[in-house]
CSV table of C-alpha atoms and ligand atoms in Angstrom, one decimal:
chain,number,residue,atom,x,y,z
U,1,UNK,CA,109.0,62.4,49.5
U,2,UNK,CA,112.1,64.6,49.6
U,3,UNK,CA,112.1,67.7,47.6
U,4,UNK,CA,114.9,69.9,46.2
U,5,UNK,CA,114.6,73.3,48.0
U,6,UNK,CA,116.5,76.4,47.4
U,7,UNK,CA,117.0,79.0,50.2
U,8,UNK,CA,118.1,82.5,49.5
U,9,UNK,CA,119.7,84.3,52.5
U,10,UNK,CA,121.5,82.8,55.4
U,11,UNK,CA,120.4,84.9,58.1
U,12,UNK,CA,118.7,83.6,61.1
U,13,UNK,CA,115.4,83.1,58.9
U,14,UNK,CA,116.9,81.3,56.2
U,15,UNK,CA,119.2,79.1,58.3
U,16,UNK,CA,116.1,78.0,60.4
U,17,UNK,CA,114.1,77.1,57.3
U,18,UNK,CA,117.1,75.2,56.0
U,19,UNK,CA,117.6,73.3,59.3
U,20,UNK,CA,113.8,72.6,59.6
U,21,UNK,CA,113.6,71.4,56.2
U,22,UNK,CA,116.6,69.3,56.3
U,23,UNK,CA,115.4,67.5,59.5
U,24,UNK,CA,112.3,66.4,57.3
U,25,UNK,CA,114.9,64.8,54.7
U,26,UNK,CA,114.6,67.3,52.1
U,27,UNK,CA,117.7,68.5,50.0
U,28,UNK,CA,118.3,71.9,50.9
U,29,UNK,CA,120.9,74.4,49.3
U,30,UNK,CA,121.4,77.8,51.0
U,31,UNK,CA,122.8,80.7,48.9
U,32,UNK,CA,124.0,83.8,50.5
U,33,UNK,CA,125.1,86.8,48.8
U,34,UNK,CA,128.1,87.8,51.2
U,35,UNK,CA,131.4,86.1,51.2
U,36,UNK,CA,131.8,86.0,55.3
U,37,UNK,CA,128.9,86.1,57.4
U,38,UNK,CA,129.0,89.1,59.8
U,39,UNK,CA,125.8,89.8,61.4
U,40,UNK,CA,125.1,93.4,62.3
U,41,UNK,CA,124.1,94.4,65.6
U,42,UNK,CA,124.9,93.3,69.1
U,43,UNK,CA,122.5,90.9,70.1
U,44,UNK,CA,118.9,89.8,70.2
U,45,UNK,CA,116.2,88.9,72.7
U,46,UNK,CA,114.8,85.3,71.8
U,47,UNK,CA,111.4,85.3,73.4
U,48,UNK,CA,110.0,81.8,74.3
U,49,UNK,CA,108.1,81.3,71.0
U,50,UNK,CA,111.5,81.3,69.2
U,51,UNK,CA,113.4,79.5,71.8
U,52,UNK,CA,110.8,76.7,71.7
U,53,UNK,CA,111.3,76.5,67.7
U,54,UNK,CA,115.1,76.3,68.4
U,55,UNK,CA,114.5,73.4,71.0
U,56,UNK,CA,112.4,71.6,68.2
U,57,UNK,CA,115.4,71.9,66.0
U,58,UNK,CA,117.8,70.6,68.6
U,59,UNK,CA,119.5,73.8,69.4
U,60,UNK,CA,117.6,74.9,72.4
U,61,UNK,CA,120.2,73.5,74.8
U,62,UNK,CA,123.2,75.6,73.0
U,63,UNK,CA,121.5,78.6,72.9
U,64,UNK,CA,120.1,78.3,76.4
U,65,UNK,CA,123.8,78.0,77.4
U,66,UNK,CA,125.1,80.8,75.4
U,67,UNK,CA,122.4,83.4,76.3
U,68,UNK,CA,121.8,85.4,79.3
U,69,UNK,CA,119.5,84.6,82.3
U,70,UNK,CA,117.0,87.5,82.6
U,71,UNK,CA,114.5,86.9,85.5
U,72,UNK,CA,113.5,90.6,86.2
U,73,UNK,CA,112.2,93.8,84.4
U,74,UNK,CA,112.7,97.1,85.6
U,75,UNK,CA,111.4,100.5,84.2
U,76,UNK,CA,113.2,103.7,85.3
U,77,UNK,CA,112.5,107.4,84.4
U,78,UNK,CA,115.2,109.3,82.5
U,79,UNK,CA,117.0,110.5,85.6
U,80,UNK,CA,117.0,106.9,87.4
U,81,UNK,CA,113.7,107.0,89.5
U,82,UNK,CA,112.5,103.4,89.7
U,83,UNK,CA,109.0,103.2,88.1
U,84,UNK,CA,108.5,99.2,88.4
U,85,UNK,CA,110.5,96.1,89.2
U,86,UNK,CA,108.8,92.9,88.7
U,87,UNK,CA,109.6,89.1,88.0
U,88,UNK,CA,109.6,87.4,84.6
U,89,UNK,CA,109.6,84.1,86.1
U,90,UNK,CA,105.8,83.8,86.4
U,91,UNK,CA,105.6,84.2,82.6
U,92,UNK,CA,108.4,81.9,82.1
U,93,UNK,CA,107.0,79.1,84.0
U,94,UNK,CA,103.3,79.7,82.4
U,95,UNK,CA,104.8,78.9,78.9
U,96,UNK,CA,107.4,76.4,79.9
U,97,UNK,CA,110.4,78.4,78.5
U,98,UNK,CA,112.5,81.1,79.5
U,99,UNK,CA,113.6,84.0,77.0
U,100,UNK,CA,117.0,83.9,75.7
U,101,UNK,CA,118.9,87.2,75.1
U,102,UNK,CA,121.9,86.1,72.9
U,103,UNK,CA,124.9,87.6,71.0
U,104,UNK,CA,123.9,87.6,67.2
U,105,UNK,CA,127.2,86.3,66.3
U,106,UNK,CA,126.6,83.1,68.5
U,107,UNK,CA,123.2,82.7,67.4
U,108,UNK,CA,124.3,83.0,63.5
U,109,UNK,CA,127.3,80.6,64.2
U,110,UNK,CA,125.1,77.9,66.2
U,111,UNK,CA,122.7,77.9,63.0
U,112,UNK,CA,125.2,78.0,60.5
U,113,UNK,CA,127.1,75.1,62.0
U,114,UNK,CA,123.8,73.1,62.7
U,115,UNK,CA,123.0,73.5,58.9
U,116,UNK,CA,126.5,72.8,58.0
U,117,UNK,CA,128.8,74.8,55.7
U,118,UNK,CA,128.5,72.3,52.8
U,119,UNK,CA,125.0,73.1,52.4
U,120,UNK,CA,125.7,76.9,52.4
U,121,UNK,CA,127.0,78.6,49.4
U,122,UNK,CA,128.5,81.9,50.1
U,123,UNK,CA,129.3,84.8,48.0
U,124,UNK,CA,126.1,83.7,45.6
U,125,UNK,CA,123.9,86.7,44.8
U,126,UNK,CA,120.4,85.9,43.6
U,127,UNK,CA,119.2,88.3,41.2
U,128,UNK,CA,115.5,86.6,40.3
U,129,UNK,CA,113.5,83.7,39.9
U,130,UNK,CA,110.8,82.2,37.6
U,131,UNK,CA,108.1,80.2,39.4
U,132,UNK,CA,106.5,77.9,36.9
U,133,UNK,CA,103.9,74.9,37.6
U,134,UNK,CA,106.8,72.2,37.3
U,135,UNK,CA,110.0,73.8,38.8
U,136,UNK,CA,111.2,77.2,40.2
U,137,UNK,CA,114.4,78.5,38.6
U,138,UNK,CA,116.4,80.8,40.5
U,139,UNK,CA,119.1,83.3,38.8
U,140,UNK,CA,122.6,84.3,40.2
U,141,UNK,CA,124.6,87.4,39.4
U,142,UNK,CA,127.2,85.0,37.7
U,143,UNK,CA,124.6,83.7,35.3
U,144,UNK,CA,123.9,80.5,36.9
U,145,UNK,CA,120.4,79.1,37.2
U,146,UNK,CA,119.5,76.6,39.9
U,147,UNK,CA,116.3,74.6,39.7
U,148,UNK,CA,114.2,73.6,42.6
U,149,UNK,CA,110.9,72.1,43.8
U,150,UNK,CA,110.4,75.0,46.4
U,151,UNK,CA,112.2,78.3,46.9
U,152,UNK,CA,112.3,79.9,50.2
U,153,UNK,CA,113.0,83.7,50.0
U,154,UNK,CA,114.7,84.9,53.2
U,155,UNK,CA,116.8,87.8,51.8
U,156,UNK,CA,115.8,90.1,54.5
U,157,UNK,CA,114.2,93.5,54.9
U,158,UNK,CA,115.6,95.1,51.7
U,159,UNK,CA,114.4,91.9,49.7
U,160,UNK,CA,114.4,92.3,45.9
U,161,UNK,CA,112.8,88.9,45.4
U,162,UNK,CA,109.9,89.9,47.4
U,163,UNK,CA,108.5,92.5,44.8
U,164,UNK,CA,108.6,89.8,42.3
U,165,UNK,CA,106.4,87.6,44.4
U,166,UNK,CA,103.9,90.6,45.3
U,167,UNK,CA,104.1,92.1,41.9
U,168,UNK,CA,105.0,95.5,42.9
U,169,UNK,CA,107.7,97.6,44.8
U,170,UNK,CA,107.2,97.1,48.5
U,171,UNK,CA,108.8,100.2,50.0
U,172,UNK,CA,110.1,100.1,53.5
U,173,UNK,CA,108.6,102.6,55.9
U,174,UNK,CA,110.5,104.8,58.4
U,175,UNK,CA,109.3,104.0,61.9
U,176,UNK,CA,110.7,107.4,63.1
U,177,UNK,CA,113.6,106.4,65.2
U,178,UNK,CA,117.2,105.6,65.3
U,179,UNK,CA,118.7,102.7,67.2
U,180,UNK,CA,122.3,102.4,68.5
U,181,UNK,CA,123.1,99.1,69.9
U,182,UNK,CA,126.4,97.6,71.5
U,183,UNK,CA,127.5,95.0,73.9
U,184,UNK,CA,129.4,96.0,77.0
U,185,UNK,CA,130.9,93.9,79.9
U,186,UNK,CA,128.2,93.3,82.5
U,187,UNK,CA,128.5,95.2,85.7
U,188,UNK,CA,126.3,95.8,88.6
U,189,UNK,CA,127.3,99.5,88.4
U,190,UNK,CA,125.3,99.7,85.2
U,191,UNK,CA,122.4,97.4,86.1
U,192,UNK,CA,121.4,94.3,88.4
U,193,UNK,CA,122.9,91.5,86.4
U,194,UNK,CA,119.8,89.5,86.0
U,195,UNK,CA,117.4,92.4,85.1
U,196,UNK,CA,116.3,93.8,81.9
U,197,UNK,CA,116.7,97.7,82.9
U,198,UNK,CA,114.6,100.2,80.6
U,199,UNK,CA,115.2,103.9,81.0
U,200,UNK,CA,112.5,106.2,79.5
U,201,UNK,CA,111.8,109.7,79.0
U,202,UNK,CA,111.4,112.5,76.5
U,203,UNK,CA,110.2,109.8,74.0
U,204,UNK,CA,113.9,108.2,74.2
U,205,UNK,CA,114.8,104.8,75.6
U,206,UNK,CA,118.1,103.3,76.9
U,207,UNK,CA,118.1,99.4,77.5
U,208,UNK,CA,120.4,97.0,79.3
U,209,UNK,CA,119.8,93.4,78.9
U,210,UNK,CA,121.9,90.5,80.5
U,211,UNK,CA,123.0,88.5,77.1
U,212,UNK,CA,125.2,85.8,78.8
U,213,UNK,CA,128.6,85.2,77.4
U,214,UNK,CA,127.7,84.3,73.8
U,215,UNK,CA,130.6,81.6,74.0
U,216,UNK,CA,133.2,84.8,74.2
U,217,UNK,CA,136.8,83.4,74.7
U,218,UNK,CA,137.1,85.3,78.1
U,219,UNK,CA,133.6,83.7,79.5
U,220,UNK,CA,132.5,87.2,80.3
U,221,UNK,CA,129.1,88.2,81.1
U,222,UNK,CA,127.9,90.8,78.9
U,223,UNK,CA,124.8,93.3,78.6
U,224,UNK,CA,123.0,93.9,75.2
U,225,UNK,CA,122.6,97.7,75.3
U,226,UNK,CA,120.7,100.2,73.1
U,227,UNK,CA,119.8,103.8,72.9
U,228,UNK,CA,116.6,104.8,70.9
U,229,UNK,CA,116.2,108.5,69.7
U,230,UNK,CA,113.3,109.6,67.7
U,231,UNK,CA,114.8,111.7,64.5
U,232,UNK,CA,114.1,112.5,61.1
U,233,UNK,CA,115.3,109.9,58.3
U,234,UNK,CA,118.8,110.4,57.2
U,235,UNK,CA,120.7,111.8,59.9
U,236,UNK,CA,124.5,111.4,59.5
U,237,UNK,CA,125.9,108.0,60.7
U,238,UNK,CA,129.4,108.7,61.7
U,239,UNK,CA,130.9,106.1,64.4
U,240,UNK,CA,133.4,108.8,65.5
U,241,UNK,CA,130.5,110.9,66.5
U,242,UNK,CA,128.4,108.4,68.4
U,243,UNK,CA,129.6,108.9,71.9
U,244,UNK,CA,129.2,112.9,71.6
U,245,UNK,CA,125.9,112.4,69.8
U,246,UNK,CA,124.6,110.1,72.7
U,247,UNK,CA,126.0,112.4,75.4
U,248,UNK,CA,123.9,115.4,73.6
U,249,UNK,CA,120.8,113.2,73.4
U,250,UNK,CA,120.7,111.8,76.9
U,251,UNK,CA,122.4,115.0,78.7
U,252,UNK,CA,121.0,114.7,82.4
U,253,UNK,CA,120.0,111.1,82.5
U,254,UNK,CA,120.8,108.8,85.3
U,255,UNK,CA,124.4,108.0,86.3
U,256,UNK,CA,124.2,104.5,84.8
U,257,UNK,CA,123.3,105.7,81.6
U,258,UNK,CA,126.1,108.2,81.5
U,259,UNK,CA,128.3,105.4,82.8
U,260,UNK,CA,127.2,103.4,79.8
U,261,UNK,CA,127.9,106.1,77.3
U,262,UNK,CA,131.4,106.4,78.7
U,263,UNK,CA,132.0,102.5,78.4
U,264,UNK,CA,130.8,101.3,75.1
U,265,UNK,CA,133.2,100.7,72.0
U,266,UNK,CA,131.9,102.9,69.2
U,267,UNK,CA,133.7,100.2,66.7
U,268,UNK,CA,131.4,97.5,68.3
U,269,UNK,CA,128.4,99.7,67.8
U,270,UNK,CA,125.6,99.6,65.1
U,271,UNK,CA,123.5,102.3,64.3
U,272,UNK,CA,120.1,101.7,62.5
U,273,UNK,CA,117.3,103.8,61.3
U,274,UNK,CA,114.2,101.6,61.9
U,275,UNK,CA,111.9,100.6,59.3
U,276,UNK,CA,109.1,98.1,58.8
U,277,UNK,CA,106.9,97.2,55.8
U,278,UNK,CA,103.0,97.2,55.6
U,279,UNK,CA,101.7,93.5,56.2
U,280,UNK,CA,101.5,91.6,53.1
U,281,UNK,CA,98.2,89.9,52.2
U,282,UNK,CA,100.1,86.7,50.9
U,283,UNK,CA,103.5,85.2,51.7
U,284,UNK,CA,103.7,82.5,48.8
U,285,UNK,CA,103.4,82.2,45.1
U,286,UNK,CA,103.3,78.8,43.1
U,287,UNK,CA,106.5,77.4,44.3
U,288,UNK,CA,107.7,80.1,46.5
U,289,UNK,CA,107.6,81.1,50.2
U,290,UNK,CA,108.6,84.5,51.8
U,291,UNK,CA,110.1,84.0,55.2
U,292,UNK,CA,111.7,86.3,58.1
U,293,UNK,CA,112.2,90.0,57.2
U,294,UNK,CA,111.5,89.5,53.8
U,295,UNK,CA,107.9,88.7,54.7
U,296,UNK,CA,107.4,90.7,57.7
U,297,UNK,CA,110.2,93.4,58.6
U,298,UNK,CA,108.7,95.0,61.7
U,299,UNK,CA,109.9,97.5,64.5
U,300,UNK,CA,111.9,95.6,67.3
U,301,UNK,CA,109.7,96.8,69.9
U,302,UNK,CA,108.3,93.6,70.6
U,303,UNK,CA,111.4,92.0,70.0
U,304,UNK,CA,109.9,89.4,67.6
U,305,UNK,CA,111.3,90.1,64.2
U,306,UNK,CA,113.7,86.9,64.7
U,307,UNK,CA,111.3,84.9,66.6
U,308,UNK,CA,108.6,85.2,63.8
U,309,UNK,CA,111.2,84.2,61.2
U,310,UNK,CA,111.8,80.8,63.3
U,311,UNK,CA,107.9,80.5,63.7
U,312,UNK,CA,107.9,80.8,59.7
U,313,UNK,CA,110.4,78.1,59.5
U,314,UNK,CA,108.8,75.7,61.7
U,315,UNK,CA,105.3,76.3,60.2
U,316,UNK,CA,106.7,75.8,56.7
U,317,UNK,CA,108.4,72.6,57.3
U,318,UNK,CA,105.3,71.2,59.3
U,319,UNK,CA,102.6,72.2,56.5
U,320,UNK,CA,105.2,70.7,53.8
U,321,UNK,CA,105.3,67.5,55.8
U,322,UNK,CA,101.6,67.1,56.5
U,323,UNK,CA,100.9,68.1,52.8
U,324,UNK,CA,103.2,65.6,51.3
U,325,UNK,CA,101.8,62.6,53.6
U,326,UNK,CA,98.3,63.6,52.2
U,327,UNK,CA,99.0,64.1,48.6
U,328,UNK,CA,101.2,61.5,46.4
U,329,UNK,CA,101.3,64.4,43.6
U,330,UNK,CA,104.1,66.6,44.5
U,331,UNK,CA,102.5,69.9,42.8
U,332,UNK,CA,99.1,69.3,44.5
U,333,UNK,CA,101.0,68.6,48.0
U,334,UNK,CA,102.9,71.8,47.5
U,335,UNK,CA,100.0,73.8,46.7
U,336,UNK,CA,98.4,72.6,49.6
U,337,UNK,CA,101.5,73.2,52.0
U,338,UNK,CA,101.8,76.8,50.7
U,339,UNK,CA,98.2,77.5,50.8
U,340,UNK,CA,98.4,76.5,54.7
U,341,UNK,CA,101.6,78.3,55.0
U,342,UNK,CA,99.7,81.5,54.0
U,343,UNK,CA,96.9,80.6,56.2
U,344,UNK,CA,99.0,80.2,59.4
U,345,UNK,CA,101.2,82.9,58.8
U,346,UNK,CA,99.6,86.1,57.0
U,347,UNK,CA,97.2,87.3,59.9
U,348,UNK,CA,99.7,86.2,62.7
U,349,UNK,CA,102.7,88.4,61.3
U,350,UNK,CA,100.7,91.0,60.0
U,351,UNK,CA,99.1,91.6,63.5
U,352,UNK,CA,102.6,91.6,65.0
U,353,UNK,CA,104.0,94.2,62.4
U,354,UNK,CA,101.1,96.5,63.3
U,355,UNK,CA,101.5,96.0,67.2
U,356,UNK,CA,105.2,96.7,66.9
U,357,UNK,CA,104.5,99.8,65.0
U,358,UNK,CA,101.8,101.0,67.5
U,359,UNK,CA,104.3,100.2,70.4
U,360,UNK,CA,107.2,102.1,68.7
U,361,UNK,CA,105.1,104.9,68.5
U,362,UNK,CA,103.9,104.8,71.9
U,363,UNK,CA,107.5,104.6,73.2
U,364,UNK,CA,109.0,107.0,71.2
U,365,UNK,CA,106.6,110.0,71.5
U,366,UNK,CA,104.6,110.0,68.1
U,367,UNK,CA,101.8,111.4,70.2
U,368,UNK,CA,103.1,113.1,73.3
U,369,UNK,CA,100.0,112.5,75.3
U,370,UNK,CA,99.9,108.8,74.6
U,371,UNK,CA,103.5,108.5,75.6
U,372,UNK,CA,102.9,110.4,78.9
U,373,UNK,CA,100.1,108.2,79.8
U,374,UNK,CA,102.3,105.2,79.3
U,375,UNK,CA,105.1,106.7,81.5
U,376,UNK,CA,102.4,107.0,84.1
U,377,UNK,CA,101.2,103.6,83.5
U,378,UNK,CA,104.6,102.2,84.1
U,379,UNK,CA,104.5,103.6,87.6
U,380,UNK,CA,101.6,101.7,88.5
U,381,UNK,CA,102.7,98.4,86.6
U,382,UNK,CA,102.9,95.3,88.8
U,383,UNK,CA,104.2,93.1,86.2
U,384,UNK,CA,101.0,91.4,85.4
U,385,UNK,CA,100.1,93.6,82.4
U,386,UNK,CA,103.6,93.4,80.8
U,387,UNK,CA,103.7,89.5,81.2
U,388,UNK,CA,100.1,89.0,79.8
U,389,UNK,CA,101.1,90.8,76.9
U,390,UNK,CA,104.1,88.8,76.0
U,391,UNK,CA,102.3,85.7,77.1
U,392,UNK,CA,99.5,86.6,74.4
U,393,UNK,CA,102.1,86.8,71.7
U,394,UNK,CA,103.9,83.5,72.6
U,395,UNK,CA,100.6,81.6,72.9
U,396,UNK,CA,99.6,82.9,69.4
U,397,UNK,CA,102.6,81.0,68.0
U,398,UNK,CA,102.9,77.3,66.5
U,399,UNK,CA,104.3,76.1,69.7
U,400,UNK,CA,102.3,77.5,72.4
I,1,FAD,P1,118.5,88.8,57.7
I,1,FAD,O1,119.1,88.5,58.9
I,1,FAD,O2,118.7,90.3,57.1
I,1,FAD,O3,119.2,87.8,56.6
I,1,FAD,C1,119.1,88.1,55.1
I,1,FAD,C2,120.1,87.6,54.4
I,1,FAD,O4,120.0,87.6,53.1
I,1,FAD,C3,121.4,88.3,54.7
I,1,FAD,O5,122.6,87.6,55.2
I,1,FAD,C4,121.8,88.9,53.3
I,1,FAD,O6,123.0,89.1,53.1
I,1,FAD,C5,121.2,88.0,52.4
I,1,FAD,N1,120.6,88.3,51.0
I,1,FAD,C6,120.2,89.6,50.8
I,1,FAD,N2,119.8,89.6,49.4
I,1,FAD,C7,120.4,88.5,49.0
I,1,FAD,C8,120.5,87.9,47.7
I,1,FAD,N3,120.0,88.7,46.4
I,1,FAD,N4,121.0,86.7,47.3
I,1,FAD,C9,121.4,86.1,48.4
I,1,FAD,N5,121.5,86.5,49.7
I,1,FAD,C10,121.0,87.7,49.8
I,1,FAD,N6,114.2,90.2,66.6
I,1,FAD,C11,113.9,89.4,67.7
I,1,FAD,O7,113.3,88.5,67.6
I,1,FAD,N7,114.1,89.9,69.0
I,1,FAD,C12,115.0,91.0,69.2
I,1,FAD,O8,115.2,91.4,70.2
I,1,FAD,C13,115.2,91.8,68.0
I,1,FAD,N8,115.8,92.9,68.2
I,1,FAD,C14,116.0,93.9,67.0
I,1,FAD,C15,116.8,94.9,67.1
I,1,FAD,C16,117.0,95.7,66.0
I,1,FAD,C17,117.7,97.0,66.3
I,1,FAD,C18,116.7,95.3,64.8
I,1,FAD,C19,116.9,96.1,63.6
I,1,FAD,C20,116.0,94.2,64.6
I,1,FAD,C21,115.6,93.2,65.8
I,1,FAD,N9,115.2,92.0,65.6
I,1,FAD,C22,114.9,91.4,66.8
I,1,FAD,C23,114.6,91.6,64.1
I,1,FAD,C24,115.8,90.6,63.7
I,1,FAD,O9,117.0,91.1,63.8
I,1,FAD,C25,115.0,90.2,62.3
I,1,FAD,O10,113.9,89.8,62.2
I,1,FAD,C26,116.2,89.0,61.8
I,1,FAD,O11,117.5,89.4,62.0
I,1,FAD,C27,115.6,88.7,60.5
I,1,FAD,O12,116.1,87.5,60.0
I,1,FAD,P2,116.2,87.2,58.4
I,1,FAD,O13,117.0,85.9,58.3
I,1,FAD,O14,114.8,87.3,57.8
I,1,FAD,O15,117.1,88.4,57.7
């Protein structure tokens, strides 16, 4: 049976959900606050669990084509001394899928085109909803009300609609560090073209990851680069100061780090104070499902926020399909589907939010002794530990 479904938010979570639900024959309308989609941030690493969902939704081949081929991983000390260097291929072989580091703009456009512009209503700011036993009604800033069988709330980390579902204000928590991210032309002078290089020291981190061309006009390979620095919340964000700021924070770091600081274009750089939210004990209401960052904003230290949004989308479409096949009554089927969504997602995403926060603390020197121990461990890492950790995350998903 086809349902009327409203999705709030056209980020990677909302669009993945729209695509998965449309593919099951539902009538889906996406409403997005902004007039023009301009993803903030340079790129994203889609790990195999996210890419597998994209394959199920018919976008895997496009995403593989637009993304970077990252086959190795290296850790280096701040001054450029090699700590570890290992292949990621055994991991990708074990889970039958490689990772796809990809430009955010390319991923967004791919999802947007697949859903279809005619299903996405831009410039529509949702201000609230009322969920009743028969229908859910969403309200927009212009006063319009839209009725549906199901509402998918995918309005991101700052979600206001989440508070209605949870029944209280959910405060975002500062994780303790600032991230600057940017794309630069790939060059062997910065890092090997197939390797994810990370420089670590002083609780800071510099990362360079091959992210392919993203379909850019020049067909030029790029690196997705970021700088992490532990700082108090609320430090000034002035793009004219980015280069000088990073020169100060990374004085004395290795030559590739200095070259990168000279090369990036501050106008293309994003600077983010990293926040998460406490894991929620439920993600659904009578006719509402929370999805993506609205449901589980997390520190990016496992590279899982977007991948989990994709898993959410896949699980929601699956639970809806199975419940509708089992129950002729829509109301009962929806209740069953949403209960199963909660069952499948609450623990999974809660555990990843907690692990991402713990990893952020370890990487960024929240406890100096723990961070020092991690640096020492990296000097002994042969790849098995890192690969096993990533594989565990992938195997815990709906498409292991
Ligand atoms: P969003 O992308 O925030 O989309 C929400 C949309 O809702 C927006 O378009 C917004 O305009 C719209 N909206 C908001 N309010 C309303 C409203 N009231 N009405 C209508 N529309 C509304 N994840 C990974 O998987 N791998 C990574 O490598 C990775 N790296 C990251 C690095 C950094 C520095 C950060 C900050 C995050 C990273 N993430 C990563 C996480 C990832 O970016 C997010 O998890 C993902 O973007 C969440 O998508 P979303 O659709 O839930 O939310």
